[in-house]
Coordinates of C-alpha atoms in Angstrom, one line a residue:
M1 CA 118.5 -27.8 -40.1
N2 CA 120.1 -25.1 -39.8
I3 CA 121.4 -24.9 -35.6
I4 CA 123.0 -21.5 -34.1
L5 CA 124.4 -21.9 -30.3
T6 CA 125.2 -18.7 -29.2
T7 CA 126.1 -16.2 -26.3
L8 CA 126.8 -12.7 -24.6
N9 CA 130.0 -13.7 -23.4
A10 CA 131.1 -10.5 -21.0
K11 CA 134.5 -10.3 -22.1
F12 CA 135.6 -11.4 -25.6
I13 CA 138.8 -13.4 -24.0
H14 CA 135.8 -15.6 -22.1
T15 CA 134.5 -18.4 -24.0
N16 CA 131.2 -20.9 -22.9
L17 CA 132.2 -24.4 -22.1
A18 CA 128.2 -25.2 -22.5
L19 CA 127.7 -23.9 -25.6
R20 CA 130.5 -26.4 -26.7
C21 CA 128.8 -29.3 -24.5
L22 CA 126.0 -28.9 -26.3
K23 CA 127.6 -29.2 -29.7
A24 CA 129.4 -32.0 -28.8
Y25 CA 126.6 -34.3 -27.6
A26 CA 124.2 -33.0 -30.8
E27 CA 126.6 -34.2 -33.3
P28 CA 127.2 -36.4 -35.3
E29 CA 123.2 -36.3 -35.8
Y30 CA 123.2 -32.5 -35.9
H31 CA 126.2 -29.9 -36.9
P32 CA 125.3 -27.0 -34.7
S33 CA 127.1 -23.6 -35.0
I34 CA 128.4 -21.5 -32.1
I35 CA 128.6 -17.5 -32.4
E36 CA 130.1 -16.1 -29.6
Y37 CA 129.0 -12.3 -28.4
T38 CA 130.1 -10.5 -26.4
I39 CA 127.7 -7.9 -23.6
K40 CA 129.3 -4.8 -25.5
D41 CA 128.0 -5.4 -28.7
P42 CA 124.9 -3.4 -30.3
T43 CA 121.8 -5.4 -30.3
F44 CA 121.6 -4.6 -34.0
N45 CA 125.0 -5.7 -35.0
I46 CA 124.3 -9.6 -33.2
V47 CA 120.6 -9.9 -34.9
S48 CA 121.7 -8.8 -37.7
D49 CA 124.7 -11.5 -38.2
L50 CA 122.4 -14.0 -36.4
Y51 CA 119.7 -12.9 -38.9
Q52 CA 121.8 -13.2 -42.4
K53 CA 122.9 -16.9 -41.2
K54 CA 119.3 -17.5 -41.7
P55 CA 118.9 -20.5 -38.6
N56 CA 115.8 -22.3 -37.9
V57 CA 117.1 -23.2 -34.7
V58 CA 119.1 -20.6 -32.2
G59 CA 119.9 -21.5 -28.4
F60 CA 121.0 -18.9 -25.7
S61 CA 123.0 -20.2 -22.8
C62 CA 121.6 -17.6 -20.1
Y63 CA 123.4 -15.8 -16.9
I64 CA 122.5 -12.7 -14.6
W65 CA 125.3 -10.3 -16.3
N66 CA 123.9 -11.5 -20.2
I67 CA 120.3 -11.9 -19.2
E68 CA 119.0 -8.6 -20.7
E69 CA 121.1 -8.3 -23.0
T70 CA 119.9 -11.6 -24.7
I71 CA 116.2 -10.6 -23.7
K72 CA 116.7 -7.4 -25.9
V73 CA 118.4 -9.7 -29.2
I74 CA 115.6 -12.4 -28.7
K75 CA 112.7 -10.0 -29.2
M76 CA 114.5 -8.2 -32.6
L77 CA 114.9 -10.9 -33.5
K78 CA 111.4 -12.7 -33.8
T79 CA 110.6 -9.3 -34.9
V80 CA 112.7 -9.8 -37.7
D81 CA 112.0 -13.5 -38.4
P82 CA 109.1 -15.1 -37.1
S83 CA 109.7 -18.4 -38.1
V84 CA 113.0 -18.8 -36.0
V85 CA 112.4 -21.0 -33.0
V86 CA 114.1 -19.5 -29.4
V87 CA 115.4 -22.0 -27.1
L88 CA 117.2 -20.6 -24.1
G89 CA 119.3 -22.4 -21.2
G90 CA 121.4 -22.0 -18.1
P91 CA 121.6 -20.8 -14.5
E92 CA 119.5 -17.5 -14.9
V93 CA 116.5 -19.8 -16.6
S94 CA 116.0 -22.6 -15.3
Y95 CA 114.9 -21.4 -12.2
D96 CA 110.6 -19.4 -12.0
T97 CA 110.7 -21.1 -16.3
N98 CA 106.6 -20.3 -16.1
L99 CA 107.6 -16.9 -15.7
W100 CA 110.3 -16.3 -18.2
L101 CA 108.2 -17.7 -20.7
R102 CA 104.4 -15.3 -19.9
Q103 CA 106.7 -12.2 -19.7
I104 CA 109.4 -12.8 -22.4
K105 CA 106.6 -14.4 -25.6
E106 CA 109.3 -14.5 -28.0
I107 CA 110.8 -17.8 -26.3
D108 CA 110.0 -20.7 -27.4
Y109 CA 111.2 -23.3 -25.4
I110 CA 113.7 -23.3 -22.1
V111 CA 115.8 -25.7 -21.7
V112 CA 115.9 -26.9 -17.4
G113 CA 119.1 -27.8 -16.1
E114 CA 121.2 -30.0 -17.7
G115 CA 121.1 -29.6 -20.8
E116 CA 122.7 -31.3 -23.4
Q117 CA 120.4 -34.7 -23.2
S118 CA 117.3 -32.9 -23.6
F119 CA 118.2 -30.1 -25.9
K120 CA 119.5 -33.4 -28.6
D121 CA 116.0 -34.9 -27.9
L122 CA 114.4 -31.5 -28.3
L123 CA 116.5 -31.3 -31.6
D124 CA 114.7 -35.2 -32.8
F125 CA 111.0 -33.0 -32.1
L126 CA 112.2 -30.1 -34.3
S127 CA 112.8 -33.1 -36.5
Q128 CA 110.0 -35.1 -36.2
K129 CA 111.6 -37.9 -34.9
R130 CA 109.4 -37.6 -31.5
M131 CA 106.8 -36.2 -29.4
I132 CA 107.4 -33.4 -27.8
N133 CA 106.6 -34.7 -24.5
E134 CA 109.2 -37.3 -24.8
V135 CA 112.0 -34.1 -24.2
P136 CA 113.1 -34.2 -20.6
G137 CA 113.6 -31.0 -18.6
L138 CA 111.8 -28.9 -21.3
A139 CA 109.4 -26.2 -20.6
Y140 CA 107.5 -24.3 -22.9
V141 CA 103.6 -22.8 -23.3
Q142 CA 101.2 -24.9 -25.5
D143 CA 97.5 -23.7 -25.9
D144 CA 98.1 -21.5 -23.2
K145 CA 98.9 -23.9 -20.5
Y146 CA 102.7 -24.2 -18.9
I147 CA 104.4 -27.2 -19.5
L148 CA 107.4 -28.6 -17.6
N149 CA 108.5 -32.2 -18.6
P150 CA 110.1 -34.3 -16.1
L151 CA 114.0 -33.6 -16.2
P152 CA 115.9 -35.7 -17.7
P153 CA 118.3 -38.7 -15.3
K154 CA 121.9 -37.5 -14.7
L155 CA 124.3 -37.5 -17.3
D156 CA 127.2 -39.9 -16.7
L157 CA 129.2 -37.7 -17.8
R158 CA 132.2 -40.5 -18.0
L159 CA 130.8 -41.1 -21.2
S160 CA 130.3 -37.3 -22.2
P161 CA 132.1 -36.5 -25.7
S162 CA 134.8 -34.4 -25.1
P163 CA 133.8 -30.4 -26.2
Y164 CA 137.5 -29.2 -26.6
R165 CA 138.9 -30.2 -29.8
F166 CA 136.6 -28.3 -32.1
D167 CA 138.5 -27.0 -34.9
E168 CA 137.4 -23.6 -35.0
D169 CA 138.1 -23.2 -31.8
I170 CA 141.8 -23.9 -32.2
P171 CA 142.9 -20.2 -33.6
D172 CA 141.6 -18.5 -30.9
L173 CA 142.7 -21.3 -28.2
P174 CA 146.1 -18.8 -27.3
K175 CA 143.8 -15.3 -26.9
R176 CA 141.2 -17.2 -24.9
I177 CA 140.6 -18.0 -21.4
V178 CA 139.6 -22.0 -21.7
Y179 CA 137.3 -23.2 -19.4
V180 CA 137.2 -26.4 -18.7
E181 CA 134.9 -29.6 -16.4
T182 CA 136.3 -32.3 -14.6
S183 CA 133.0 -32.7 -11.9
R184 CA 129.6 -31.3 -11.5
G185 CA 128.2 -30.8 -8.1
C186 CA 128.5 -29.2 -5.2
P187 CA 128.8 -30.9 -1.9
F188 CA 128.3 -27.5 0.6
S189 CA 124.6 -26.6 0.9
C190 CA 125.7 -22.6 1.0
Q191 CA 122.2 -20.5 0.6
F192 CA 123.6 -18.3 -1.8
C193 CA 124.9 -20.5 -4.4
L194 CA 123.2 -22.0 -7.2
S195 CA 125.5 -24.9 -6.9
S196 CA 124.1 -26.1 -4.0
I197 CA 121.1 -27.0 -5.3
E198 CA 122.6 -30.2 -7.3
V199 CA 123.2 -32.9 -4.4
G200 CA 126.2 -35.1 -4.9
V201 CA 129.7 -34.4 -7.1
R202 CA 129.9 -36.6 -10.6
Y203 CA 133.4 -36.9 -12.5
F204 CA 134.4 -36.5 -15.8
N205 CA 136.9 -39.6 -17.0
R206 CA 140.1 -38.4 -15.5
D207 CA 142.0 -40.0 -18.6
K208 CA 140.0 -38.2 -20.9
V209 CA 140.1 -34.9 -19.3
K210 CA 144.4 -35.7 -19.1
E211 CA 143.9 -35.5 -22.6
D212 CA 142.5 -33.2 -23.7
I213 CA 144.4 -30.5 -21.2
R214 CA 147.3 -32.1 -23.7
F215 CA 145.7 -31.1 -26.8
L216 CA 145.1 -27.5 -25.4
M217 CA 148.0 -27.2 -24.4
D218 CA 149.4 -28.3 -27.5
N219 CA 147.2 -26.0 -29.5
G220 CA 148.5 -22.9 -27.5
S221 CA 146.0 -22.7 -24.5
K222 CA 148.3 -19.9 -22.2
I223 CA 145.5 -19.7 -19.5
I224 CA 143.1 -22.6 -18.4
K225 CA 140.6 -22.2 -15.8
F226 CA 138.7 -25.3 -14.2
V227 CA 134.9 -24.6 -13.6
D228 CA 134.6 -27.8 -10.6
R229 CA 133.0 -25.7 -7.7
T230 CA 135.3 -27.4 -5.0
F231 CA 138.6 -29.0 -7.4
N232 CA 139.8 -30.4 -3.9
I233 CA 136.9 -32.1 -2.5
S234 CA 138.8 -35.0 -3.4
R235 CA 141.9 -35.1 -1.9
S236 CA 143.1 -38.7 -4.0
Y237 CA 141.8 -37.0 -7.1
A238 CA 143.0 -33.5 -6.6
M239 CA 146.2 -34.9 -6.1
E240 CA 146.6 -37.3 -9.2
M241 CA 145.7 -33.7 -11.1
F242 CA 148.1 -31.3 -9.6
Q243 CA 150.6 -34.1 -10.4
F244 CA 150.0 -34.7 -13.7
L245 CA 149.4 -30.9 -14.7
I246 CA 153.4 -30.5 -13.1
D247 CA 154.5 -32.9 -15.1
E248 CA 153.4 -32.3 -18.5
H249 CA 152.5 -28.4 -18.5
Q250 CA 153.7 -26.7 -21.1
P251 CA 156.0 -23.1 -20.6
G252 CA 153.5 -19.6 -20.4
V253 CA 150.4 -21.8 -19.1
V254 CA 148.7 -21.0 -16.4
F255 CA 146.0 -23.5 -14.4
Q256 CA 142.8 -21.2 -12.6
F257 CA 141.7 -23.5 -10.0
E258 CA 138.5 -23.0 -7.7
I259 CA 139.3 -24.6 -4.1
T260 CA 137.7 -24.5 -0.6
A261 CA 140.9 -23.6 1.7
D262 CA 139.7 -25.3 4.7
I263 CA 139.4 -29.1 3.3
M264 CA 142.9 -28.8 1.8
R265 CA 145.5 -30.5 4.1
P266 CA 149.4 -29.5 4.9
E267 CA 150.8 -32.3 3.2
V268 CA 149.3 -31.1 -0.2
I269 CA 150.8 -27.3 0.1
Q270 CA 154.2 -28.7 1.1
F271 CA 154.0 -30.9 -2.2
L272 CA 152.8 -28.2 -4.2
N273 CA 155.5 -25.8 -2.3
E274 CA 158.4 -28.3 -3.3
N275 CA 156.9 -29.2 -6.6
A276 CA 155.0 -26.6 -8.5
P277 CA 156.7 -24.1 -10.3
A278 CA 155.9 -20.8 -9.5
G279 CA 153.1 -19.4 -11.8
L280 CA 151.7 -22.3 -12.7
F281 CA 148.9 -22.4 -11.0
R282 CA 146.3 -19.5 -9.3
F283 CA 144.1 -20.9 -6.6
E284 CA 140.2 -18.7 -5.9
I285 CA 139.1 -19.4 -2.7
G286 CA 135.7 -18.0 -1.8
V287 CA 135.7 -16.7 1.9
Q288 CA 132.6 -14.4 1.6
S289 CA 132.1 -13.7 5.5
T290 CA 134.2 -14.6 9.2
N291 CA 131.4 -13.9 11.3
D292 CA 129.8 -18.0 12.4
L293 CA 126.1 -16.6 13.0
T294 CA 126.1 -15.5 9.4
N295 CA 128.3 -18.9 8.1
E296 CA 125.0 -21.3 10.1
L297 CA 122.1 -18.8 9.1
V298 CA 123.3 -19.6 5.0
Q299 CA 124.7 -23.1 5.7
R300 CA 127.7 -22.6 5.1
R301 CA 130.7 -24.8 6.9
Q302 CA 134.0 -23.2 7.2
N303 CA 137.3 -23.7 9.4
F304 CA 138.5 -20.0 9.3
E305 CA 141.5 -21.1 11.6
K306 CA 142.7 -24.2 9.0
L307 CA 141.7 -21.1 5.7
K308 CA 144.6 -19.1 7.3
R309 CA 146.4 -21.8 7.9
T310 CA 146.3 -23.0 4.3
V311 CA 146.7 -19.4 2.8
T312 CA 149.5 -18.8 4.9
M313 CA 151.0 -22.0 3.8
V314 CA 150.6 -21.5 0.4
K315 CA 151.7 -18.0 0.2
S316 CA 154.8 -18.8 2.3
G317 CA 155.7 -21.1 -1.0
G318 CA 155.8 -18.0 -3.4
K319 CA 154.2 -20.1 -5.9
I320 CA 151.1 -19.8 -6.2
D321 CA 149.1 -16.3 -6.4
Q322 CA 145.4 -16.8 -4.6
H323 CA 142.5 -14.5 -4.6
L324 CA 139.8 -14.4 -1.8
D325 CA 136.2 -13.5 -2.1
L326 CA 134.4 -11.8 0.0
I327 CA 130.3 -10.5 -0.1
A328 CA 128.8 -8.3 1.5
G329 CA 125.0 -8.2 2.7
L330 CA 124.9 -11.7 4.4
P331 CA 121.9 -12.9 6.5
E332 CA 123.3 -11.0 9.9
E333 CA 126.5 -9.2 9.3
D334 CA 126.2 -5.5 9.3
Y335 CA 128.3 -3.1 8.2
S336 CA 131.1 -3.5 11.8
S337 CA 130.9 -6.9 11.0
F338 CA 131.7 -6.8 7.5
R339 CA 134.9 -4.1 8.7
N340 CA 135.8 -7.2 10.6
T341 CA 135.8 -9.3 8.2
F342 CA 137.7 -7.8 5.8
N343 CA 140.1 -6.7 8.3
E344 CA 140.6 -10.5 8.9
V345 CA 140.8 -11.7 5.8
F346 CA 142.5 -9.0 3.9
E347 CA 145.5 -9.8 7.4
M348 CA 146.8 -12.6 5.3
R349 CA 147.3 -10.9 2.5
P350 CA 146.3 -12.8 -0.7
E351 CA 147.9 -11.3 -3.7
E352 CA 143.8 -9.8 -5.1
L353 CA 140.7 -9.8 -2.8
Q354 CA 137.6 -9.5 -4.6
L355 CA 134.1 -7.5 -3.0
G356 CA 131.5 -8.6 -4.2
F357 CA 127.9 -7.7 -2.9
L358 CA 125.2 -10.4 -1.9
K359 CA 122.9 -12.0 -5.1
L360 CA 119.5 -13.2 -4.4
L361 CA 119.9 -15.7 -7.8
R362 CA 116.6 -17.3 -8.7
G363 CA 116.2 -20.3 -7.1
T364 CA 118.7 -20.1 -4.4
G365 CA 117.3 -20.3 -0.4
L366 CA 118.3 -17.3 0.2
R367 CA 116.0 -16.1 -2.2
V368 CA 113.1 -17.6 -0.6
E369 CA 113.6 -16.3 2.4
A370 CA 114.4 -12.9 2.0
E371 CA 111.5 -11.4 3.6
K372 CA 113.1 -12.9 6.7
Y373 CA 116.3 -11.4 6.6
G374 CA 114.1 -8.6 5.4
Y375 CA 116.2 -8.1 2.0
V376 CA 115.0 -4.9 -0.2
Y377 CA 116.6 -6.3 -3.4
V378 CA 115.5 -4.9 -7.0
D379 CA 114.0 -8.0 -9.2
Q380 CA 116.4 -7.6 -12.3
A381 CA 119.5 -9.5 -12.8
P382 CA 121.6 -9.1 -11.4
Y383 CA 119.4 -9.4 -8.6
E384 CA 121.9 -7.0 -6.5
I385 CA 120.5 -5.8 -2.8
F386 CA 119.6 -2.6 -1.6
S387 CA 119.3 -3.7 2.5
N388 CA 118.7 -6.0 4.9
N389 CA 117.6 -5.4 8.8
V390 CA 120.6 -5.4 9.5
L391 CA 122.8 -2.9 6.4
N392 CA 120.5 -0.1 5.2
F393 CA 121.5 1.3 1.7
D394 CA 123.7 4.0 3.1
D395 CA 126.3 1.3 4.6
I396 CA 126.0 -0.7 0.8
L397 CA 126.8 2.7 -0.8
R398 CA 129.7 3.4 1.9
I399 CA 130.7 -0.4 0.8
K400 CA 131.0 0.0 -2.4
Q401 CA 133.7 3.0 -1.8
V402 CA 135.9 0.6 -0.4
E403 CA 135.4 -1.8 -4.2
D404 CA 136.9 0.5 -6.8
V405 CA 139.4 1.7 -4.7
L406 CA 140.6 -1.9 -3.4
E407 CA 140.9 -3.0 -7.3
K408 CA 143.0 -0.1 -8.2
Y409 CA 145.7 0.0 -5.3
W410 CA 146.3 -3.1 -3.9
N411 CA 145.0 -6.2 -6.5
A412 CA 146.7 -4.2 -9.0
H413 CA 150.0 -4.0 -7.1
R414 CA 151.2 -0.2 -8.0
M415 CA 152.5 0.8 -4.7
D416 CA 152.1 -2.4 -2.2
R417 CA 155.1 -0.1 0.0
T418 CA 152.8 3.0 -0.1
L419 CA 150.2 0.9 1.4
E420 CA 151.6 -1.0 4.4
Y421 CA 153.4 2.0 5.5
L422 CA 149.9 3.4 5.6
F423 CA 148.6 0.4 7.3
E424 CA 150.8 0.2 9.5
H425 CA 151.6 4.2 10.9
V426 CA 148.6 5.9 9.5
F427 CA 145.7 4.0 9.1
E428 CA 143.8 2.3 12.5
T429 CA 143.1 -0.7 10.4
P430 CA 143.1 -2.0 6.5
F431 CA 140.1 -1.3 5.9
D432 CA 139.4 2.1 7.0
F433 CA 142.0 2.6 4.8
F434 CA 140.5 1.8 1.8
Q435 CA 136.8 3.3 3.5
Q436 CA 138.3 6.5 4.3
F437 CA 139.7 7.3 0.9
G438 CA 137.7 5.3 -1.0
T439 CA 134.9 8.0 0.2
F440 CA 137.2 10.8 -1.0
W441 CA 137.7 9.5 -4.4
E442 CA 134.0 9.1 -4.7
E443 CA 133.1 12.1 -3.5
R444 CA 135.2 14.1 -6.8
N445 CA 133.4 12.1 -9.0
W446 CA 137.1 9.7 -9.6
S447 CA 135.6 6.7 -10.4
K448 CA 133.7 8.0 -14.0
I449 CA 136.8 8.4 -15.4
G450 CA 140.3 7.1 -16.5
H451 CA 143.6 6.7 -15.0
Q452 CA 147.5 7.0 -15.5
L453 CA 149.5 5.9 -12.9
E454 CA 150.9 8.4 -12.4
D455 CA 147.4 9.8 -11.5
L456 CA 146.5 7.3 -8.7
Y457 CA 149.7 8.7 -7.2
T458 CA 148.8 12.1 -7.1
R459 CA 145.2 11.5 -6.3
L460 CA 146.0 9.2 -2.9
Y461 CA 148.9 12.2 -1.9
A462 CA 146.1 14.6 -2.4
F463 CA 143.7 12.4 -0.2
L464 CA 147.0 11.8 2.6
E465 CA 147.7 15.9 2.6
G466 CA 144.5 16.4 4.6
L467 CA 145.5 13.9 6.9
D468 CA 146.1 15.5 10.6
N469 CA 148.4 12.0 12.1
I470 CA 151.0 11.9 9.1
S471 CA 154.1 13.1 8.4
L472 CA 153.8 14.3 4.6
P473 CA 157.6 14.2 3.6
T474 CA 158.2 9.9 4.5
I475 CA 155.1 9.4 2.8
R476 CA 156.0 11.5 -0.5
S477 CA 159.3 9.0 0.1
V478 CA 157.3 5.5 0.4
M479 CA 155.7 6.9 -2.5
K480 CA 158.3 7.5 -4.4
I481 CA 160.1 4.3 -4.1
D482 CA 157.3 2.8 -5.0
Y483 CA 157.2 4.3 -8.4
L484 CA 160.5 4.3 -9.4
S485 CA 161.0 0.8 -8.7
K486 CA 158.4 -0.3 -10.8
Q487 CA 159.1 1.7 -14.0
K488 CA 161.7 0.4 -16.2
F489 CA 163.7 2.6 -17.9
Q490 CA 164.1 6.0 -16.6
P491 CA 160.9 8.3 -16.3
R492 CA 160.3 11.0 -17.9
K493 CA 157.5 12.9 -16.1
P494 CA 157.1 11.0 -12.3
W495 CA 154.1 12.0 -10.7
W496 CA 155.4 14.7 -8.3
N497 CA 157.0 18.6 -9.8
N498 CA 160.7 18.2 -10.8
D499 CA 162.6 18.8 -7.2
L500 CA 166.1 18.5 -8.6
N501 CA 167.3 20.4 -11.1
K502 CA 169.4 20.8 -13.6
E503 CA 172.5 21.6 -12.3
E504 CA 172.1 20.5 -9.0
Q505 CA 171.6 17.2 -10.8
S506 CA 174.7 17.8 -13.0
I507 CA 176.9 18.8 -9.5
M508 CA 174.7 15.3 -8.4
Y509 CA 176.5 13.4 -10.6
K510 CA 179.8 14.5 -11.1
L511 CA 179.9 13.6 -7.4
L512 CA 179.2 10.0 -8.4
V513 CA 181.6 9.6 -10.7
E514 CA 184.5 10.7 -8.9
D515 CA 182.7 8.6 -5.8
P516 CA 180.6 6.3 -6.7
T517 CA 180.2 5.0 -3.0
L518 CA 178.3 8.0 -1.9
A519 CA 175.7 5.8 -2.8
G520 CA 176.9 2.3 -1.5
E521 CA 178.8 -0.4 -2.2
S522 CA 176.1 -1.9 -4.6
F523 CA 176.2 0.7 -6.5
S524 CA 180.0 1.3 -6.9
T525 CA 179.6 -2.5 -8.4
L526 CA 177.8 -1.3 -11.1
Q527 CA 180.7 0.7 -12.6
L528 CA 178.2 3.5 -14.3
N529 CA 180.3 6.4 -15.6
E530 CA 179.0 9.6 -16.2
R531 CA 177.0 8.9 -19.6
E532 CA 176.1 6.5 -18.1
L533 CA 174.6 7.8 -15.1
Y534 CA 172.9 10.8 -17.1
K535 CA 171.3 8.5 -19.7
Q536 CA 169.9 5.4 -16.8
T537 CA 169.4 7.3 -13.5
F538 CA 166.9 9.1 -11.8
I539 CA 167.9 11.2 -8.5
T540 CA 165.7 12.7 -6.2
P541 CA 165.8 14.2 -2.9
I542 CA 164.2 12.2 -0.1
S543 CA 163.9 12.2 3.5
I544 CA 163.6 8.4 4.5
N545 CA 166.7 6.2 4.4
V546 CA 166.4 4.2 1.6
D547 CA 168.7 1.1 3.0
A548 CA 166.6 1.2 6.2
F549 CA 163.7 1.4 4.1
M550 CA 164.5 -1.9 2.2
Q551 CA 164.8 -4.0 4.9
G552 CA 161.6 -3.2 6.9
F553 CA 162.1 -0.1 9.1
I554 CA 161.6 3.8 8.9
E555 CA 164.2 5.6 9.7
E556 CA 164.0 10.0 8.9
K557 CA 166.7 10.7 7.4
E558 CA 166.7 13.7 4.4
G559 CA 169.2 12.4 1.3
Y560 CA 168.6 11.2 -2.3
L561 CA 167.3 8.3 -3.6
L562 CA 169.4 7.1 -7.1
T563 CA 167.7 4.9 -9.1
T564 CA 169.3 3.1 -11.7
F565 CA 167.5 1.7 -15.0
G566 CA 168.5 -1.4 -17.0
K567 CA 171.2 -2.6 -15.0
T568 CA 169.7 -5.1 -13.5
E569 CA 166.3 -7.0 -13.3
T570 CA 164.8 -4.6 -11.4
P571 CA 165.2 -0.9 -11.3
H572 CA 168.8 -0.9 -8.5
L573 CA 167.6 1.6 -5.9
S574 CA 170.8 3.3 -4.1
F575 CA 170.6 6.2 -0.9
V576 CA 172.6 9.2 -0.6
S577 CA 173.3 10.8 2.2
G578 CA 172.2 14.7 2.7
K579 CA 175.8 15.3 3.6
T580 CA 176.3 15.0 0.0
A581 CA 174.4 18.3 -0.8
S582 CA 176.7 20.3 1.1
H583 CA 179.2 20.6 -2.0
I584 CA 175.7 21.5 -4.3

C-alpha cells in the first residue's frame, strides 16, 4: 500500500511534526512517505506531484492557515484519481467532523484528536486486518449515516517512537525549523485556545528527548522550537532541560520555548541570566490582555505583576530575547482598554511584540459563547472576528493599522533610538504613535508595496513633517544617528538628500587630519590618515550633540556627525562642533 502523508506549510522553513509522529508510529508495518508543500505552491502543481506518485492513501494535516488550500487540493486530486483514499487530521478538522464530511464529499475519513494509534489502525482496516468500527477516533459516513467511533485512550508518550530521525529529513535540518515536543496538554483553560480542551499534561521520556536533541544538533539543526504549550509548568523539569541545553548545546543553535511568565520563579531566571550563553534561548510569552475582567471571562489566570517581574528580570540579563503576544478582540476589551493593554505591555520593551486578532476556532469555548459577546465573524478559516459588543469594525481596522508599522519599525529594530525619542518627547503613549503613523501609512497604501530601509526612514519623516509639536532638526538628527549606526559600510545614497558638498567635505577632512581631536579623543585614537578618512567615514550636519545623545539626553547643538566604518565592530560615531564650520 502506497501511503503519503502531506501538508501545506506556511513556509518552506517550517516542518510538520504531526506527519512525522504518524510515520514513526506506523512503522515498521507500514512505510508512509512524507511530502511537504507550502500554501504558496500552485494547487495544480501539488496535485500533479501527488498523482504521479500513485498513492493509495493520502493523509492531510490540517490547520487554520492551510485548510482552504488543502480543500482545493483534495477536490482536484479526487477528480483525477477517484480511487485514492483521502484522510484528514489535525486541529482544524477534529471538531465539527460531521459538517466537514457532509460539505466536502471528497473526504473519506477524519482522524480526530491524537492520531497516531487511530491512523495506524485505519491502515490496518484498509489492509483488511480489522473492522472499521475497531478504528478508534475515526469519523466517516457510511450508508449516508455519520459515524464517530469512540476516541482511543491517551497514548503513553514515554513509549512513543522518535519522529526526528528519518534519513530523508537529515539533509534539510540546517535549513529548517525543527519542532520538538516534550509534553502534550496544557494546565490552563483559556477559552480562545484549543489547548484548553485537553486536560492535564503528559511527558515524553526525558532521556529519549535528550538523545533526539543531541541527534538533531549533530546533524546540523540550528533552530529548535519546543511546541510544549507551557514549557515551564514543572519547574524541576524545566530546570533539568535548561541545564542540559546549556551544557550540551552546539555553536549557532537557538532554542525557542513558549513559557508562562507569571509562574517562573526569580531563582530560575537568575540561573539563566548567570549561566545561559547569550542568544541560546528565546522565550515566547502570551500576555494577550492586561484587563482583569477580560482574563476572568476567558478563564485565563494571570498575575500581570509577576509576569512583568519575569520579563524585566530576563531583559536585564541581556541573554534571552522575548517575544510577547497580544490578542485584540477578547471579551469586554474595547478600544480604550486595548490601548491600555498595549501600553502596559510595551512598557517592558520586549524585543518583539506580536499583535494578533481573536480567531473563534472550532472547538473553543469562546466560539460556543460567541452570541453572548455579540461576536460577528466569518465562518471560514481563520475565523477572525469583525466586531463584538464593545469593539466595532472601525476599531478593528484602526488596530490593524498599528500591526503593520509595529512589525516594520519596532520588531525589526531598525530605528530604536528614533522611536524612543518619539515616545518620550512627541506622543502621549507608544500606542498613539503606532496608531497615528499606522493610519498615515494605510492612507497612502504603503502596506501594499515593498520597502527598502531608506523608504522606511523617508516615510516616517514624511509623517513627522505633518506634526506641530516636534522639532524637525532634532528628530532628523536622531534619525541620521539611527541610520548610520546600522550601516556596515559608507552609504552611497542615504535616505536624506546630500547636505554637504564635496568642497565642504574636503575642507572638513583636512581640518580633521590636522587635528583629529576636533571629533573627540576616542576618534583621534583611530589614527586615520586623509585617504582613510575619505574611504571609511561619512560626515553630515546634525543639530544635537551626539555624545550627549548617546548618554541618554538631548542637547541641541549645531555640528557634524562623523561616522567611521570598519575600525570597530560597529560604526564609530563622533561629534564635531559647529564652531568648525567657521573654517568652511
